[in-house]
PDB file of C-alpha atoms in Angstrom:
ATOM      1  CA  MET A   1      18.591 -16.097  26.604  1.00 41.00           C
ATOM      2  CA  SER A   2      19.837 -12.554  27.140  1.00 54.00           C
ATOM      3  CA  ASN A   3      19.476 -11.823  23.453  1.00 82.00           C
ATOM      4  CA  THR A   4      15.814 -12.816  23.373  1.00 91.00           C
ATOM      5  CA  ILE A   5      13.470 -10.113  22.068  1.00 95.00           C
ATOM      6  CA  ARG A   6      10.613  -9.861  24.624  1.00 96.00           C
ATOM      7  CA  VAL A   7       7.434  -8.856  22.803  1.00 97.00           C
ATOM      8  CA  VAL A   8       3.975  -7.581  23.806  1.00 97.00           C
ATOM      9  CA  LEU A   9       1.175  -8.013  21.226  1.00 97.00           C
ATOM     10  CA  ALA A  10      -1.673  -5.473  21.220  1.00 97.00           C
ATOM     11  CA  ASP A  11      -4.581  -6.120  18.826  1.00 95.00           C
ATOM     12  CA  ASP A  12      -8.283  -6.300  19.537  1.00 93.00           C
ATOM     13  CA  HIS A  13      -8.730  -9.289  17.234  1.00 92.00           C
ATOM     14  CA  VAL A  14      -7.753 -12.558  18.917  1.00 93.00           C
ATOM     15  CA  PHE A  15      -7.148 -14.311  15.584  1.00 91.00           C
ATOM     16  CA  VAL A  16      -4.574 -11.707  14.672  1.00 91.00           C
ATOM     17  CA  ARG A  17      -2.746 -12.188  17.944  1.00 93.00           C
ATOM     18  CA  ASP A  18      -2.904 -15.954  17.613  1.00 94.00           C
ATOM     19  CA  GLY A  19      -1.576 -15.706  14.060  1.00 92.00           C
ATOM     20  CA  ILE A  20       1.355 -13.582  15.187  1.00 93.00           C
ATOM     21  CA  LYS A  21       2.154 -15.909  18.096  1.00 93.00           C
ATOM     22  CA  SER A  22       2.014 -18.871  15.709  1.00 91.00           C
ATOM     23  CA  LEU A  23       4.411 -17.053  13.365  1.00 90.00           C
ATOM     24  CA  LEU A  24       6.817 -16.310  16.237  1.00 91.00           C
ATOM     25  CA  GLU A  25       6.678 -19.545  18.250  1.00 87.00           C
ATOM     26  CA  ASN A  26       9.480 -21.214  16.304  1.00 86.00           C
ATOM     27  CA  GLU A  27      11.775 -18.181  16.533  1.00 92.00           C
ATOM     28  CA  ALA A  28      14.376 -18.915  19.203  1.00 90.00           C
ATOM     29  CA  ASN A  29      15.212 -15.251  19.747  1.00 93.00           C
ATOM     30  CA  ILE A  30      11.644 -13.946  20.170  1.00 95.00           C
ATOM     31  CA  GLU A  31       9.309 -14.500  23.131  1.00 95.00           C
ATOM     32  CA  VAL A  32       5.729 -13.191  23.487  1.00 95.00           C
ATOM     33  CA  VAL A  33       5.518 -12.061  27.137  1.00 96.00           C
ATOM     34  CA  GLY A  34       2.192 -10.238  27.079  1.00 97.00           C
ATOM     35  CA  GLU A  35      -0.964  -9.533  25.115  1.00 97.00           C
ATOM     36  CA  ALA A  36      -3.531  -6.697  25.043  1.00 97.00           C
ATOM     37  CA  THR A  37      -6.942  -6.258  23.461  1.00 96.00           C
ATOM     38  CA  ASP A  38      -7.089  -2.450  23.576  1.00 96.00           C
ATOM     39  CA  GLY A  39      -4.932   0.628  24.042  1.00 96.00           C
ATOM     40  CA  LEU A  40      -5.306   0.826  27.806  1.00 97.00           C
ATOM     41  CA  GLU A  41      -4.348  -2.832  28.222  1.00 97.00           C
ATOM     42  CA  ALA A  42      -1.329  -2.246  25.940  1.00 97.00           C
ATOM     43  CA  LEU A  43      -0.062   0.498  28.275  1.00 97.00           C
ATOM     44  CA  LYS A  44      -0.604  -1.734  31.319  1.00 97.00           C
ATOM     45  CA  SER A  45       1.081  -4.693  29.722  1.00 97.00           C
ATOM     46  CA  VAL A  46       4.124  -2.651  28.739  1.00 97.00           C
ATOM     47  CA  GLU A  47       4.375  -1.339  32.317  1.00 96.00           C
ATOM     48  CA  ILE A  48       4.075  -4.802  33.854  1.00 97.00           C
ATOM     49  CA  ASN A  49       6.148  -6.878  31.371  1.00 97.00           C
ATOM     50  CA  GLN A  50       8.775  -4.269  30.408  1.00 96.00           C
ATOM     51  CA  PRO A  51       9.092  -5.729  26.859  1.00 97.00           C
ATOM     52  CA  ASP A  52      11.801  -4.877  24.358  1.00 96.00           C
ATOM     53  CA  LEU A  53       9.239  -4.518  21.579  1.00 97.00           C
ATOM     54  CA  LEU A  54       5.550  -3.624  21.332  1.00 98.00           C
ATOM     55  CA  ILE A  55       3.586  -4.790  18.263  1.00 97.00           C
ATOM     56  CA  LEU A  56       0.684  -2.393  18.181  1.00 96.00           C
ATOM     57  CA  ASP A  57      -2.470  -2.350  16.055  1.00 94.00           C
ATOM     58  CA  ILE A  58      -3.499   1.149  15.032  1.00 92.00           C
ATOM     59  CA  ARG A  59      -7.248   0.771  15.317  1.00 90.00           C
ATOM     60  CA  MET A  60      -8.208  -0.413  18.798  1.00 91.00           C
ATOM     61  CA  PRO A  61     -10.843   0.582  21.344  1.00 91.00           C
ATOM     62  CA  ASN A  62      -9.978   2.574  24.510  1.00 90.00           C
ATOM     63  CA  MET A  63      -7.062   4.512  22.961  1.00 92.00           C
ATOM     64  CA  ASN A  64      -5.949   3.780  19.451  1.00 93.00           C
ATOM     65  CA  GLY A  65      -2.406   2.725  18.589  1.00 94.00           C
ATOM     66  CA  ILE A  66      -1.163   6.191  17.784  1.00 93.00           C
ATOM     67  CA  GLU A  67      -2.447   7.516  21.111  1.00 95.00           C
ATOM     68  CA  VAL A  68      -0.676   4.658  22.881  1.00 97.00           C
ATOM     69  CA  VAL A  69       2.627   5.589  21.194  1.00 96.00           C
ATOM     70  CA  GLU A  70       2.167   9.255  22.137  1.00 95.00           C
ATOM     71  CA  LYS A  71       1.460   8.299  25.784  1.00 95.00           C
ATOM     72  CA  LEU A  72       4.477   6.009  26.009  1.00 96.00           C
ATOM     73  CA  ARG A  73       6.787   8.591  24.476  1.00 93.00           C
ATOM     74  CA  SER A  74       5.407  11.327  26.779  1.00 94.00           C
ATOM     75  CA  GLN A  75       6.437   9.048  29.663  1.00 93.00           C
ATOM     76  CA  ASN A  76       9.910   8.720  28.136  1.00 92.00           C
ATOM     77  CA  ASN A  77       9.346   4.999  27.613  1.00 94.00           C
ATOM     78  CA  LEU A  78      11.831   3.896  24.975  1.00 91.00           C
ATOM     79  CA  VAL A  79      10.240   0.530  24.196  1.00 96.00           C
ATOM     80  CA  LYS A  80      10.630  -0.243  20.462  1.00 96.00           C
ATOM     81  CA  ILE A  81       7.262  -0.011  18.703  1.00 97.00           C
ATOM     82  CA  VAL A  82       6.100  -1.550  15.419  1.00 96.00           C
ATOM     83  CA  MET A  83       2.721  -0.432  14.211  1.00 94.00           C
ATOM     84  CA  LEU A  84       0.561  -3.062  12.546  1.00 91.00           C
ATOM     85  CA  SER A  85      -2.304  -2.021  10.242  1.00 86.00           C
ATOM     86  CA  MET A  86      -4.432  -3.011   7.320  1.00 83.00           C
ATOM     87  CA  HIS A  87      -4.063   0.589   6.132  1.00 71.00           C
ATOM     88  CA  GLU A  88      -1.272   2.179   4.171  1.00 66.00           C
ATOM     89  CA  SER A  89      -2.847   5.624   4.107  1.00 70.00           C
ATOM     90  CA  GLU A  90      -0.398   8.522   4.366  1.00 72.00           C
ATOM     91  CA  GLU A  91      -2.281   9.896   7.339  1.00 77.00           C
ATOM     92  CA  TYR A  92      -1.783   6.772   9.457  1.00 81.00           C
ATOM     93  CA  VAL A  93       1.804   6.284   8.433  1.00 81.00           C
ATOM     94  CA  LEU A  94       2.891   9.905   9.078  1.00 81.00           C
ATOM     95  CA  LYS A  95       0.956  10.190  12.339  1.00 86.00           C
ATOM     96  CA  SER A  96       2.573   6.967  13.578  1.00 87.00           C
ATOM     97  CA  ILE A  97       6.076   8.213  12.793  1.00 84.00           C
ATOM     98  CA  LYS A  98       5.409  11.638  14.256  1.00 85.00           C
ATOM     99  CA  ALA A  99       4.131   9.981  17.461  1.00 90.00           C
ATOM    100  CA  GLY A 100       7.383   8.036  17.744  1.00 90.00           C
ATOM    101  CA  ALA A 101       6.859   4.589  16.221  1.00 91.00           C
ATOM    102  CA  ASP A 102       9.941   2.720  15.002  1.00 90.00           C
ATOM    103  CA  GLY A 103       8.253   0.709  12.270  1.00 89.00           C
ATOM    104  CA  TYR A 104       5.029   0.282  10.304  1.00 89.00           C
ATOM    105  CA  LEU A 105       3.934  -3.038   8.849  1.00 89.00           C
ATOM    106  CA  LEU A 106       0.904  -4.017   6.879  1.00 86.00           C
ATOM    107  CA  LYS A 107      -1.064  -6.997   8.162  1.00 84.00           C
ATOM    108  CA  GLY A 108      -0.594  -8.665   4.771  1.00 83.00           C
ATOM    109  CA  SER A 109       3.240  -8.702   5.109  1.00 85.00           C
ATOM    110  CA  SER A 110       5.058 -11.954   4.576  1.00 88.00           C
ATOM    111  CA  LYS A 111       6.548 -13.902   7.442  1.00 90.00           C
ATOM    112  CA  GLU A 112      10.022 -13.011   6.177  1.00 90.00           C
ATOM    113  CA  GLU A 113       9.241  -9.293   6.155  1.00 89.00           C
ATOM    114  CA  PHE A 114       7.562  -9.509   9.549  1.00 92.00           C
ATOM    115  CA  LEU A 115      10.606 -11.121  11.149  1.00 93.00           C
ATOM    116  CA  LYS A 116      12.973  -8.758   9.396  1.00 91.00           C
ATOM    117  CA  ALA A 117      11.037  -5.801  10.731  1.00 91.00           C
ATOM    118  CA  LEU A 118      11.080  -7.084  14.322  1.00 94.00           C
ATOM    119  CA  ASN A 119      14.788  -7.858  14.276  1.00 92.00           C
ATOM    120  CA  THR A 120      15.679  -4.546  12.544  1.00 90.00           C
ATOM    121  CA  VAL A 121      13.673  -2.473  15.025  1.00 92.00           C
ATOM    122  CA  SER A 122      14.906  -4.408  18.070  1.00 92.00           C
ATOM    123  CA  GLU A 123      18.430  -3.664  17.019  1.00 90.00           C
ATOM    124  CA  GLY A 124      17.784   0.075  16.912  1.00 88.00           C
ATOM    125  CA  GLY A 125      16.820   0.527  13.277  1.00 86.00           C
ATOM    126  CA  LYS A 126      13.645   1.656  11.551  1.00 85.00           C
ATOM    127  CA  TYR A 127      11.484  -0.512   9.309  1.00 85.00           C
ATOM    128  CA  PHE A 128       8.671   0.416   6.985  1.00 81.00           C
ATOM    129  CA  SER A 129       6.972  -1.850   4.492  1.00 77.00           C
ATOM    130  CA  GLY A 130       8.010  -1.253   0.867  1.00 62.00           C
ATOM    131  CA  ASP A 131       4.878   0.591  -0.144  1.00 64.00           C
ATOM    132  CA  ILE A 132       5.090   2.716   2.927  1.00 62.00           C
ATOM    133  CA  SER A 133       8.674   3.685   2.181  1.00 60.00           C
ATOM    134  CA  SER A 134       7.518   5.293  -1.077  1.00 59.00           C
ATOM    135  CA  ILE A 135       4.889   7.264   0.834  1.00 59.00           C
ATOM    136  CA  LEU A 136       7.633   8.560   3.215  1.00 61.00           C
ATOM    137  CA  ILE A 137       9.910   9.501   0.372  1.00 53.00           C
ATOM    138  CA  SER A 138       7.199  11.397  -1.461  1.00 55.00           C
ATOM    139  CA  GLN A 139       6.203  13.178   1.726  1.00 57.00           C
ATOM    140  CA  LEU A 140       9.739  14.148   2.584  1.00 52.00           C
ATOM    141  CA  THR A 141      10.590  15.339  -0.879  1.00 45.00           C
ATOM    142  CA  LEU A 142       7.350  16.952  -1.983  1.00 45.00           C
ATOM    143  CA  SER A 143       5.424  18.192   1.041  1.00 45.00           C
ATOM    144  CA  THR A 144       7.615  18.480   4.088  1.00 41.00           C
ATOM    145  CA  THR A 145       6.661  20.920   6.804  1.00 45.00           C
ATOM    146  CA  PHE A 146       9.172  23.609   7.790  1.00 43.00           C
ATOM    147  CA  SER A 147      10.350  21.690  10.832  1.00 46.00           C
ATOM    148  CA  GLU A 148      10.762  18.446   8.842  1.00 45.00           C
ATOM    149  CA  THR A 149      12.640  20.282   6.116  1.00 46.00           C
ATOM    150  CA  LYS A 150      14.917  21.904   8.625  1.00 46.00           C
ATOM    151  CA  HIS A 151      15.611  18.476  10.109  1.00 46.00           C
ATOM    152  CA  LEU A 152      16.306  17.097   6.667  1.00 43.00           C
ATOM    153  CA  VAL A 153      18.712  19.856   5.780  1.00 45.00           C
ATOM    154  CA  ASN A 154      20.640  19.493   8.985  1.00 45.00           C
ATOM    155  CA  ASP A 155      20.648  15.720   9.305  1.00 43.00           C
ATOM    156  CA  GLU A 156      19.969  14.057   5.948  1.00 40.00           C
ATOM    157  CA  MET A 157      22.177  16.455   4.001  1.00 51.00           C
ATOM    158  CA  MET A 158      24.703  16.126   6.795  1.00 62.00           C
ATOM    159  CA  ILE A 159      25.908  19.721   7.150  1.00 72.00           C
ATOM    160  CA  THR A 160      29.072  19.379   9.169  1.00 75.00           C
ATOM    161  CA  LYS A 161      30.234  21.667  11.937  1.00 78.00           C
ATOM    162  CA  ARG A 162      33.066  22.931   9.725  1.00 81.00           C
ATOM    163  CA  GLU A 163      30.687  23.636   6.834  1.00 80.00           C
ATOM    164  CA  LYS A 164      28.488  25.654   9.190  1.00 81.00           C
ATOM    165  CA  GLU A 165      31.621  27.673  10.127  1.00 84.00           C
ATOM    166  CA  ILE A 166      32.336  28.190   6.421  1.00 84.00           C
ATOM    167  CA  LEU A 167      28.704  29.199   5.853  1.00 82.00           C
ATOM    168  CA  THR A 168      28.837  31.820   8.600  1.00 83.00           C
ATOM    169  CA  LEU A 169      32.054  33.314   7.219  1.00 84.00           C
ATOM    170  CA  LEU A 170      30.738  33.250   3.635  1.00 81.00           C
ATOM    171  CA  LEU A 171      27.634  35.115   4.603  1.00 77.00           C
ATOM    172  CA  SER A 172      29.637  37.691   6.486  1.00 76.00           C
ATOM    173  CA  GLY A 173      31.385  38.573   3.237  1.00 79.00           C
ATOM    174  CA  LYS A 174      34.612  36.642   3.641  1.00 84.00           C
ATOM    175  CA  GLY A 175      36.424  35.220   0.584  1.00 84.00           C
ATOM    176  CA  ASN A 176      38.190  31.868   0.379  1.00 87.00           C
ATOM    177  CA  LYS A 177      41.509  33.336   1.517  1.00 90.00           C
ATOM    178  CA  GLU A 178      40.018  35.064   4.505  1.00 90.00           C
ATOM    179  CA  ILE A 179      38.055  31.910   5.455  1.00 89.00           C
ATOM    180  CA  ALA A 180      41.253  29.860   5.235  1.00 91.00           C
ATOM    181  CA  GLU A 181      43.065  32.287   7.551  1.00 91.00           C
ATOM    182  CA  ALA A 182      40.162  32.469  10.009  1.00 90.00           C
ATOM    183  CA  LEU A 183      39.913  28.667  10.298  1.00 89.00           C
ATOM    184  CA  ASP A 184      43.644  27.977   9.946  1.00 89.00           C
ATOM    185  CA  ILE A 185      43.136  25.780   6.911  1.00 89.00           C
ATOM    186  CA  SER A 186      44.564  25.972   3.357  1.00 88.00           C
ATOM    187  CA  LYS A 187      42.787  28.081   0.771  1.00 88.00           C
ATOM    188  CA  ARG A 188      42.234  24.921  -1.306  1.00 88.00           C
ATOM    189  CA  THR A 189      40.519  23.234   1.702  1.00 87.00           C
ATOM    190  CA  ALA A 190      38.263  26.276   2.111  1.00 85.00           C
ATOM    191  CA  GLU A 191      37.324  26.104  -1.560  1.00 87.00           C
ATOM    192  CA  VAL A 192      36.481  22.372  -1.240  1.00 84.00           C
ATOM    193  CA  HIS A 193      34.261  23.004   1.824  1.00 83.00           C
ATOM    194  CA  ARG A 194      32.536  25.890   0.063  1.00 84.00           C
ATOM    195  CA  PHE A 195      31.910  23.728  -3.032  1.00 84.00           C
ATOM    196  CA  ASN A 196      30.524  20.838  -0.969  1.00 81.00           C
ATOM    197  CA  LEU A 197      28.292  23.126   1.053  1.00 81.00           C
ATOM    198  CA  MET A 198      26.778  24.735  -2.010  1.00 83.00           C
ATOM    199  CA  LYS A 199      26.318  21.356  -3.679  1.00 82.00           C
ATOM    200  CA  LYS A 200      24.547  19.892  -0.647  1.00 79.00           C
ATOM    201  CA  LEU A 201      22.213  22.875  -0.402  1.00 80.00           C
ATOM    202  CA  LYS A 202      21.725  22.935  -4.204  1.00 80.00           C
ATOM    203  CA  VAL A 203      22.517  26.592  -4.602  1.00 82.00           C
ATOM    204  CA  LYS A 204      24.534  28.307  -7.315  1.00 81.00           C
ATOM    205  CA  ASN A 205      25.586  31.578  -5.718  1.00 78.00           C
ATOM    206  CA  LEU A 206      25.882  33.439  -2.426  1.00 75.00           C
ATOM    207  CA  ILE A 207      22.410  35.023  -2.748  1.00 76.00           C
ATOM    208  CA  GLU A 208      20.758  31.608  -3.034  1.00 77.00           C
ATOM    209  CA  LEU A 209      22.960  30.308  -0.224  1.00 77.00           C
ATOM    210  CA  SER A 210      21.973  33.257   2.023  1.00 74.00           C
ATOM    211  CA  ASN A 211      18.272  32.725   1.257  1.00 73.00           C
ATOM    212  CA  LYS A 212      18.388  28.977   2.006  1.00 72.00           C
ATOM    213  CA  ALA A 213      20.463  29.463   5.185  1.00 71.00           C
ATOM    214  CA  THR A 214      17.990  32.004   6.468  1.00 67.00           C
ATOM    215  CA  GLU A 215      14.966  29.966   5.520  1.00 65.00           C
ATOM    216  CA  TYR A 216      16.184  26.863   7.293  1.00 58.00           C
ATOM    217  CA  SER A 217      17.924  28.606  10.201  1.00 57.00           C
ATOM    218  CA  LEU A 218      21.185  26.863   9.435  1.00 56.00           C
ATOM    219  CA  PHE A 219      23.279  29.041  11.694  1.00 49.00           C
TER     220      PHE A 219
END
């Protein structure tokens, strides 16, 4: 049974918890090891039961779900957390993710989606209901904060260590030949790196490249 996902359910409505338990009872790889009716009980249950996964309602008395996530993460508790809510508002979704939740499911989700979410998150992935994914995409592409954008540029665009070296040399005024010599690579390789870098950052010339690199602190 070492592969069993040990779950704590936290929701102030008993019929919701009973519904989830009923949904999970026939799943051989999932075991409900604790329940909580509010945020403080959720923290205590996680401490006592040491679950793999916490299913957490957002709106609860005595600490809401987002506050519970923030508290657990501040304690460096790495339990996987799936938020459960009737609401798909951007505010709830983004606050949950910022707090450190691993997934966000609507209470109207199908059994198949619910189980997929639990298994995905327990294996280290992230899971957000379809409608919520579109909220995230719109937020990340249209209204990211500076820190989120910097994260996106570094991680999502996958600027490599070598490309950062190329960037630094480019902005110090080096040409392809000088970059190739400095990094002990061929001139052709230097040109390819330069092309890929400018394509990733969506710039057309060195001035735009310099502006974007400065704006996002890429070096």
